[in-house]
Amino acid sequence: MKILIYGAGVIGCTYGWQLAEAGHDVTLLVRKEQKQLIDEQGIHIICQDFRNGIKNTVDTVFRPHVVDGLDARNDFEYIIVATNKIQLPDVLPVLGVSAGKAHVMFFQNNWDCFDEIARFLKPEQYFFGFPFMVGGGREANEIHCVISGMKYSHTPIGEVDGEMTPRVRKMVQALDEAHLKPVLSRQILLWIITHYATAAGLTAGILSAGGAARFVNDSATIRTTICAIREGFSICLKRGYDAKEEKANKLYQLPLFLSVPIARKIYGNEALQLMFDGHVSHSPEEVRQMIEDIIAYGIKYDIATPHLVKLKEII
């Protein structure tokens, strides 16, 4: 397939690299000032790959096709939008004019931008996914990424209405060829919105503990974090999204005397710790926005968020 990756961060570069390794024709859309450098030097990727049950360190140079603009006459079959949520106001007007006939997959944290997306694109133009397999950060011109090998790490994809359309199935096939564990979701917005609440609580907890390694050894902070996530779930329910309907949220529904030790074991995973630390270190604006969003919606719906506010104050 001919695929454009919109966003040259950790997620876009890592998924783009893996899709290219699987034989797909990958182009990266970058800022004008980045194009010449990437054309000449490629993208240096240092990857800790935990798939297949072992840690494999890969040091490589990814050399995709590179463009610094998008034209409505483009011949891409798919555009994967891998920017963060904060950048969507700049991305959507471009897509509204220049997406052409490409299918657009939004591939980032999202909480409240769905109506805005619908202002610029028709329903038949886009669908959603989430890059749950990959994390990390950037240092200078190097991408430092992690690909998880955990049993429950995967790449959920789906249409808003839950239909299993040919375009979604084709993307699933491509990601499967890249060994990125795609899973068709019939409730993709439920997955994305409740994950946003989870991620806001988790990143707040990790930041307040001083990093992922300290977090897993701090049962009190884990307890507060789980309570903060539940506060987010209450807000999700008020918006019409019941976290109990998504099995990925099961851990946070358990009694605390069970969920805290299970969380310590899960979050003690090396790949997850590297992914968490990479996110909070290299995407501070997005992390701050996520925490503020949950607190603001708590005020909007008259739902108290004392645990999340406590973590924010510590940060």
Protein backbone atom coordinates (compact mmCIF):
# COMPACT_ATOMS: atom_id res chain seq x y z
CA MET A 1 0.00 0.00 0.00
CA LYS A 2 1.03 3.61 -0.50
CA ILE A 3 0.90 5.26 2.92
CA LEU A 4 1.59 8.81 4.11
CA ILE A 5 2.64 9.27 7.73
CA TYR A 6 1.55 12.73 8.94
CA GLY A 7 3.85 13.43 11.90
CA ALA A 8 7.55 12.65 12.25
CA GLY A 9 7.57 11.87 15.97
CA VAL A 10 8.21 8.59 17.74
CA ILE A 11 4.89 7.00 16.79
CA GLY A 12 4.87 8.08 13.15
CA CYS A 13 8.50 7.13 12.54
CA THR A 14 8.29 3.78 14.32
CA TYR A 15 5.05 2.60 12.72
CA GLY A 16 6.20 4.00 9.36
CA TRP A 17 9.53 2.18 9.65
CA GLN A 18 7.86 -1.11 10.51
CA LEU A 19 5.33 -0.78 7.67
CA ALA A 20 8.19 -0.04 5.27
CA GLU A 21 10.07 -3.09 6.57
CA ALA A 22 6.94 -5.12 5.74
CA GLY A 23 7.15 -3.95 2.12
CA HIS A 24 4.77 -1.00 2.03
CA ASP A 25 5.50 2.29 0.24
CA VAL A 26 5.85 4.79 3.08
CA THR A 27 6.15 8.57 2.76
CA LEU A 28 6.74 10.93 5.68
CA LEU A 29 5.22 14.42 5.78
CA VAL A 30 7.58 16.77 7.64
CA ARG A 31 8.11 20.48 8.20
CA LYS A 32 9.88 22.34 5.41
CA GLU A 33 12.97 22.93 7.55
CA GLN A 34 13.29 19.18 8.22
CA LYS A 35 12.97 17.89 4.66
CA GLN A 36 16.51 18.41 3.40
CA LEU A 37 18.12 16.94 6.51
CA ILE A 38 15.95 13.81 6.42
CA ASP A 39 16.41 13.47 2.66
CA GLU A 40 20.18 13.51 3.17
CA GLN A 41 20.58 11.63 6.44
CA GLY A 42 17.39 9.64 6.96
CA ILE A 43 15.99 9.13 10.46
CA HIS A 44 18.25 7.50 13.04
CA ILE A 45 16.18 5.01 15.04
CA ILE A 46 17.36 3.19 18.15
CA CYS A 47 14.69 0.67 19.05
CA GLN A 48 14.25 -1.60 22.05
CA ASP A 49 12.08 -4.33 20.52
CA PHE A 50 10.50 -6.66 23.08
CA ARG A 51 8.53 -8.80 20.66
CA ASN A 52 9.17 -12.55 20.55
CA GLY A 53 9.79 -12.61 24.31
CA ILE A 54 13.27 -11.06 24.25
CA LYS A 55 14.75 -7.56 24.11
CA ASN A 56 16.38 -6.89 20.77
CA THR A 57 18.18 -3.58 20.29
CA VAL A 58 18.03 -2.28 16.72
CA ASP A 59 20.14 0.68 15.59
CA THR A 60 19.15 1.68 12.07
CA VAL A 61 18.55 4.53 9.66
CA PHE A 62 15.02 4.76 8.27
CA ARG A 63 14.97 6.32 4.78
CA PRO A 64 11.35 6.95 3.77
CA HIS A 65 10.21 9.15 0.92
CA VAL A 66 9.89 12.66 2.38
CA VAL A 67 7.52 15.50 1.45
CA ASP A 68 6.87 18.88 3.06
CA GLY A 69 3.37 19.44 1.66
CA LEU A 70 0.17 17.62 0.75
CA ASP A 71 -1.82 18.08 -2.45
CA ALA A 72 -5.45 17.01 -2.98
CA ARG A 73 -4.31 15.19 -6.12
CA ASN A 74 -2.15 12.85 -4.04
CA ASP A 75 -2.27 9.12 -4.78
CA PHE A 76 -1.92 7.85 -1.21
CA GLU A 77 -4.29 5.07 -0.21
CA TYR A 78 -3.95 5.88 3.50
CA ILE A 79 -2.88 8.86 5.57
CA ILE A 80 -1.92 7.99 9.14
CA VAL A 81 -2.16 11.06 11.38
CA ALA A 82 0.40 10.45 14.13
CA THR A 83 0.68 13.95 15.56
CA ASN A 84 -0.41 14.58 19.13
CA LYS A 85 -3.84 15.95 19.97
CA ILE A 86 -2.54 19.48 20.56
CA GLN A 87 -1.44 19.68 16.92
CA LEU A 88 -4.82 18.70 15.43
CA PRO A 89 -6.04 22.31 15.00
CA ASP A 90 -3.17 22.81 12.53
CA VAL A 91 -3.55 19.41 10.86
CA LEU A 92 -7.31 19.34 10.21
CA PRO A 93 -7.52 22.34 7.83
CA VAL A 94 -4.76 20.76 5.71
CA LEU A 95 -6.58 17.43 5.57
CA GLY A 96 -9.90 19.13 4.85
CA VAL A 97 -8.44 20.60 1.67
CA SER A 98 -5.80 18.05 0.67
CA ALA A 99 -6.71 14.54 1.90
CA GLY A 100 -8.00 13.73 -1.59
CA LYS A 101 -9.24 10.16 -1.92
CA ALA A 102 -7.00 8.78 0.83
CA HIS A 103 -8.46 7.07 3.87
CA VAL A 104 -7.35 8.98 6.98
CA MET A 105 -6.59 7.05 10.17
CA PHE A 106 -6.33 9.24 13.28
CA PHE A 107 -3.71 7.63 15.46
CA GLN A 108 -3.30 9.56 18.72
CA ASN A 109 -4.70 10.29 22.15
CA ASN A 110 -8.09 11.95 21.79
CA TRP A 111 -10.70 13.13 24.25
CA ASP A 112 -12.83 15.86 22.73
CA CYS A 113 -11.70 16.55 19.15
CA PHE A 114 -14.20 14.27 17.41
CA ASP A 115 -16.67 17.02 16.48
CA GLU A 116 -13.79 19.13 15.20
CA ILE A 117 -12.63 16.27 12.96
CA ALA A 118 -16.17 15.94 11.61
CA ARG A 119 -16.14 19.64 10.67
CA PHE A 120 -13.32 19.09 8.20
CA LEU A 121 -13.81 15.53 6.96
CA LYS A 122 -16.76 13.39 5.93
CA PRO A 123 -17.39 10.13 7.84
CA GLU A 124 -16.38 8.06 4.83
CA GLN A 125 -12.96 9.76 4.81
CA TYR A 126 -11.65 8.69 8.22
CA PHE A 127 -11.49 6.09 10.96
CA PHE A 128 -9.51 5.65 14.18
CA GLY A 129 -6.72 3.59 15.64
CA PHE A 130 -4.35 3.76 18.56
CA PRO A 131 -0.58 3.04 18.64
CA PHE A 132 -0.65 0.96 21.83
CA MET A 133 2.38 -1.11 20.78
CA VAL A 134 4.89 1.73 20.62
CA GLY A 135 6.32 4.46 22.84
CA GLY A 136 9.51 6.33 23.55
CA GLY A 137 11.07 9.71 22.95
CA ARG A 138 13.50 11.74 20.88
CA GLU A 139 17.01 12.96 21.62
CA ALA A 140 18.33 15.53 19.14
CA ASN A 141 17.85 13.88 15.73
CA GLU A 142 17.51 10.35 17.12
CA ILE A 143 14.26 8.45 17.70
CA HIS A 144 14.48 6.26 20.81
CA CYS A 145 11.51 3.92 20.59
CA VAL A 146 10.15 0.87 22.34
CA ILE A 147 7.98 -1.85 20.79
CA SER A 148 6.12 -3.79 23.46
CA GLY A 149 6.00 -7.55 23.54
CA MET A 150 3.42 -7.83 26.30
CA LYS A 151 0.48 -10.17 25.74
CA TYR A 152 -2.11 -7.40 25.92
CA SER A 153 -0.19 -4.84 23.85
CA HIS A 154 -1.82 -4.39 20.46
CA THR A 155 -2.97 -1.82 17.89
CA PRO A 156 -6.76 -1.33 18.09
CA ILE A 157 -8.45 -0.08 14.90
CA GLY A 158 -12.07 0.57 14.06
CA GLU A 159 -14.81 2.57 12.41
CA VAL A 160 -16.90 4.92 14.53
CA ASP A 161 -20.02 2.86 13.79
CA GLY A 162 -18.28 -0.46 14.49
CA GLU A 163 -18.54 -1.75 10.92
CA MET A 164 -15.75 -4.01 9.67
CA THR A 165 -15.16 -2.17 6.40
CA PRO A 166 -12.74 -3.19 3.64
CA ARG A 167 -10.50 -0.17 4.37
CA VAL A 168 -10.14 -1.16 8.02
CA ARG A 169 -9.51 -4.79 7.15
CA LYS A 170 -6.82 -3.75 4.68
CA MET A 171 -5.06 -1.63 7.30
CA VAL A 172 -5.29 -4.52 9.74
CA GLN A 173 -3.61 -6.75 7.17
CA ALA A 174 -0.78 -4.23 6.67
CA LEU A 175 -0.15 -3.85 10.40
CA ASP A 176 -0.30 -7.61 10.83
CA GLU A 177 2.40 -7.97 8.18
CA ALA A 178 4.45 -5.49 10.21
CA HIS A 179 3.90 -7.62 13.37
CA LEU A 180 2.20 -4.74 15.20
CA LYS A 181 -0.72 -6.85 16.48
CA PRO A 182 -3.75 -5.05 15.03
CA VAL A 183 -7.12 -5.78 16.64
CA LEU A 184 -10.46 -4.84 15.08
CA SER A 185 -12.56 -2.90 17.58
CA ARG A 186 -16.32 -2.46 17.31
CA GLN A 187 -16.19 0.29 19.95
CA ILE A 188 -13.09 2.26 19.00
CA LEU A 189 -14.29 5.56 20.52
CA LEU A 190 -14.97 3.79 23.82
CA TRP A 191 -11.41 2.42 23.71
CA ILE A 192 -9.83 5.80 22.89
CA ILE A 193 -11.83 7.91 25.35
CA THR A 194 -11.45 5.56 28.33
CA HIS A 195 -7.77 5.11 27.49
CA TYR A 196 -7.38 8.89 27.64
CA ALA A 197 -8.73 8.84 31.19
CA THR A 198 -6.39 5.97 32.06
CA ALA A 199 -3.36 7.65 30.51
CA ALA A 200 -4.06 10.95 32.28
CA GLY A 201 -4.16 9.24 35.67
CA LEU A 202 -1.14 7.04 34.98
CA THR A 203 1.10 9.82 33.70
CA ALA A 204 0.11 11.99 36.66
CA GLY A 205 1.00 9.15 39.02
CA ILE A 206 4.33 8.43 37.34
CA LEU A 207 5.30 12.12 37.32
CA SER A 208 4.36 12.53 40.98
CA ALA A 209 6.45 9.46 41.91
CA GLY A 210 9.47 10.74 39.97
CA GLY A 211 9.51 8.16 37.19
CA ALA A 212 8.20 4.71 36.27
CA ALA A 213 10.72 2.74 38.36
CA ARG A 214 9.83 4.66 41.53
CA PHE A 215 6.13 4.46 40.70
CA VAL A 216 6.03 0.65 40.76
CA ASN A 217 7.62 0.63 44.22
CA ASP A 218 5.20 3.19 45.64
CA SER A 219 1.97 1.42 46.56
CA ALA A 220 0.40 4.58 48.01
CA THR A 221 0.88 6.48 44.75
CA ILE A 222 -0.41 3.54 42.73
CA ARG A 223 -3.51 3.49 44.93
CA THR A 224 -4.06 7.22 44.39
CA THR A 225 -3.46 6.77 40.66
CA ILE A 226 -6.07 4.01 40.35
CA CYS A 227 -8.56 6.21 42.21
CA ALA A 228 -7.72 9.06 39.82
CA ILE A 229 -8.34 6.77 36.84
CA ARG A 230 -11.71 5.80 38.30
CA GLU A 231 -12.59 9.48 38.57
CA GLY A 232 -11.86 9.76 34.85
CA PHE A 233 -14.05 6.73 34.18
CA SER A 234 -16.95 8.39 36.02
CA ILE A 235 -16.61 11.34 33.67
CA CYS A 236 -16.50 8.97 30.68
CA LEU A 237 -19.74 7.38 31.89
CA LYS A 238 -21.37 10.79 32.13
CA ARG A 239 -20.37 11.32 28.49
CA GLY A 240 -21.97 8.00 27.51
CA TYR A 241 -18.90 5.74 27.54
CA ASP A 242 -18.94 2.97 30.16
CA ALA A 243 -15.38 1.86 30.94
CA LYS A 244 -16.70 -1.50 32.15
CA GLU A 245 -17.59 -2.38 28.55
CA GLU A 246 -13.91 -2.39 27.55
CA LYS A 247 -11.91 -5.32 28.92
CA ALA A 248 -8.67 -3.30 28.87
CA ASN A 249 -10.11 -1.38 31.84
CA LYS A 250 -10.78 -4.44 33.98
CA LEU A 251 -7.78 -3.91 36.26
CA TYR A 252 -9.08 -0.56 37.49
CA GLN A 253 -12.48 -2.02 38.39
CA LEU A 254 -11.02 -4.50 40.90
CA PRO A 255 -10.94 -3.81 44.66
CA LEU A 256 -7.84 -1.83 45.55
CA PHE A 257 -6.32 -4.65 47.62
CA LEU A 258 -6.20 -6.63 44.36
CA SER A 259 -5.62 -3.92 41.77
CA VAL A 260 -2.61 -2.31 43.49
CA PRO A 261 -0.36 -5.42 43.59
CA ILE A 262 -1.46 -6.45 40.08
CA ALA A 263 -0.63 -2.97 38.83
CA ARG A 264 2.81 -3.15 40.47
CA LYS A 265 3.51 -6.37 38.59
CA ILE A 266 2.20 -5.12 35.22
CA TYR A 267 3.91 -1.73 35.39
CA GLY A 268 7.14 -3.36 36.46
CA ASN A 269 7.51 -4.55 32.85
CA GLU A 270 10.69 -3.04 31.36
CA ALA A 271 9.09 -2.13 28.04
CA LEU A 272 6.17 -0.35 29.71
CA GLN A 273 8.49 1.60 31.98
CA LEU A 274 10.56 2.78 29.03
CA MET A 275 7.37 3.77 27.17
CA PHE A 276 5.96 5.67 30.17
CA ASP A 277 9.20 7.52 30.88
CA GLY A 278 9.56 8.40 27.20
CA HIS A 279 6.04 9.83 27.04
CA VAL A 280 6.21 11.96 30.19
CA SER A 281 9.72 13.21 29.34
CA HIS A 282 9.25 14.03 25.68
CA SER A 283 5.55 15.03 25.49
CA PRO A 284 5.11 17.25 28.56
CA GLU A 285 2.59 19.57 26.90
CA GLU A 286 0.34 16.69 25.88
CA VAL A 287 0.60 15.10 29.34
CA ARG A 288 -0.29 18.42 30.99
CA GLN A 289 -3.23 18.85 28.61
CA MET A 290 -4.58 15.37 29.36
CA ILE A 291 -4.58 15.97 33.10
CA GLU A 292 -6.20 19.40 32.68
CA ASP A 293 -8.86 17.96 30.35
CA ILE A 294 -10.04 15.37 32.88
CA ILE A 295 -10.15 17.91 35.71
CA ALA A 296 -12.00 20.45 33.54
CA TYR A 297 -14.59 17.89 32.46
CA GLY A 298 -15.02 16.88 36.09
CA ILE A 299 -15.99 20.46 36.85
CA LYS A 300 -18.25 20.56 33.79
CA TYR A 301 -20.16 17.43 34.87
CA ASP A 302 -19.98 18.14 38.61
CA ILE A 303 -17.81 15.08 39.26
CA ALA A 304 -15.12 15.50 41.91
CA THR A 305 -11.55 14.54 40.95
CA PRO A 306 -9.68 14.90 44.29
CA HIS A 307 -7.16 12.14 43.57
CA LEU A 308 -6.17 13.50 40.17
CA VAL A 309 -5.99 17.03 41.61
CA LYS A 310 -3.76 15.71 44.42
CA LEU A 311 -1.36 14.14 41.91
CA LYS A 312 -1.34 17.35 39.86
CA GLU A 313 -0.45 19.38 42.96
CA ILE A 314 2.46 17.04 43.72
CA ILE A 315 3.72 17.44 40.18
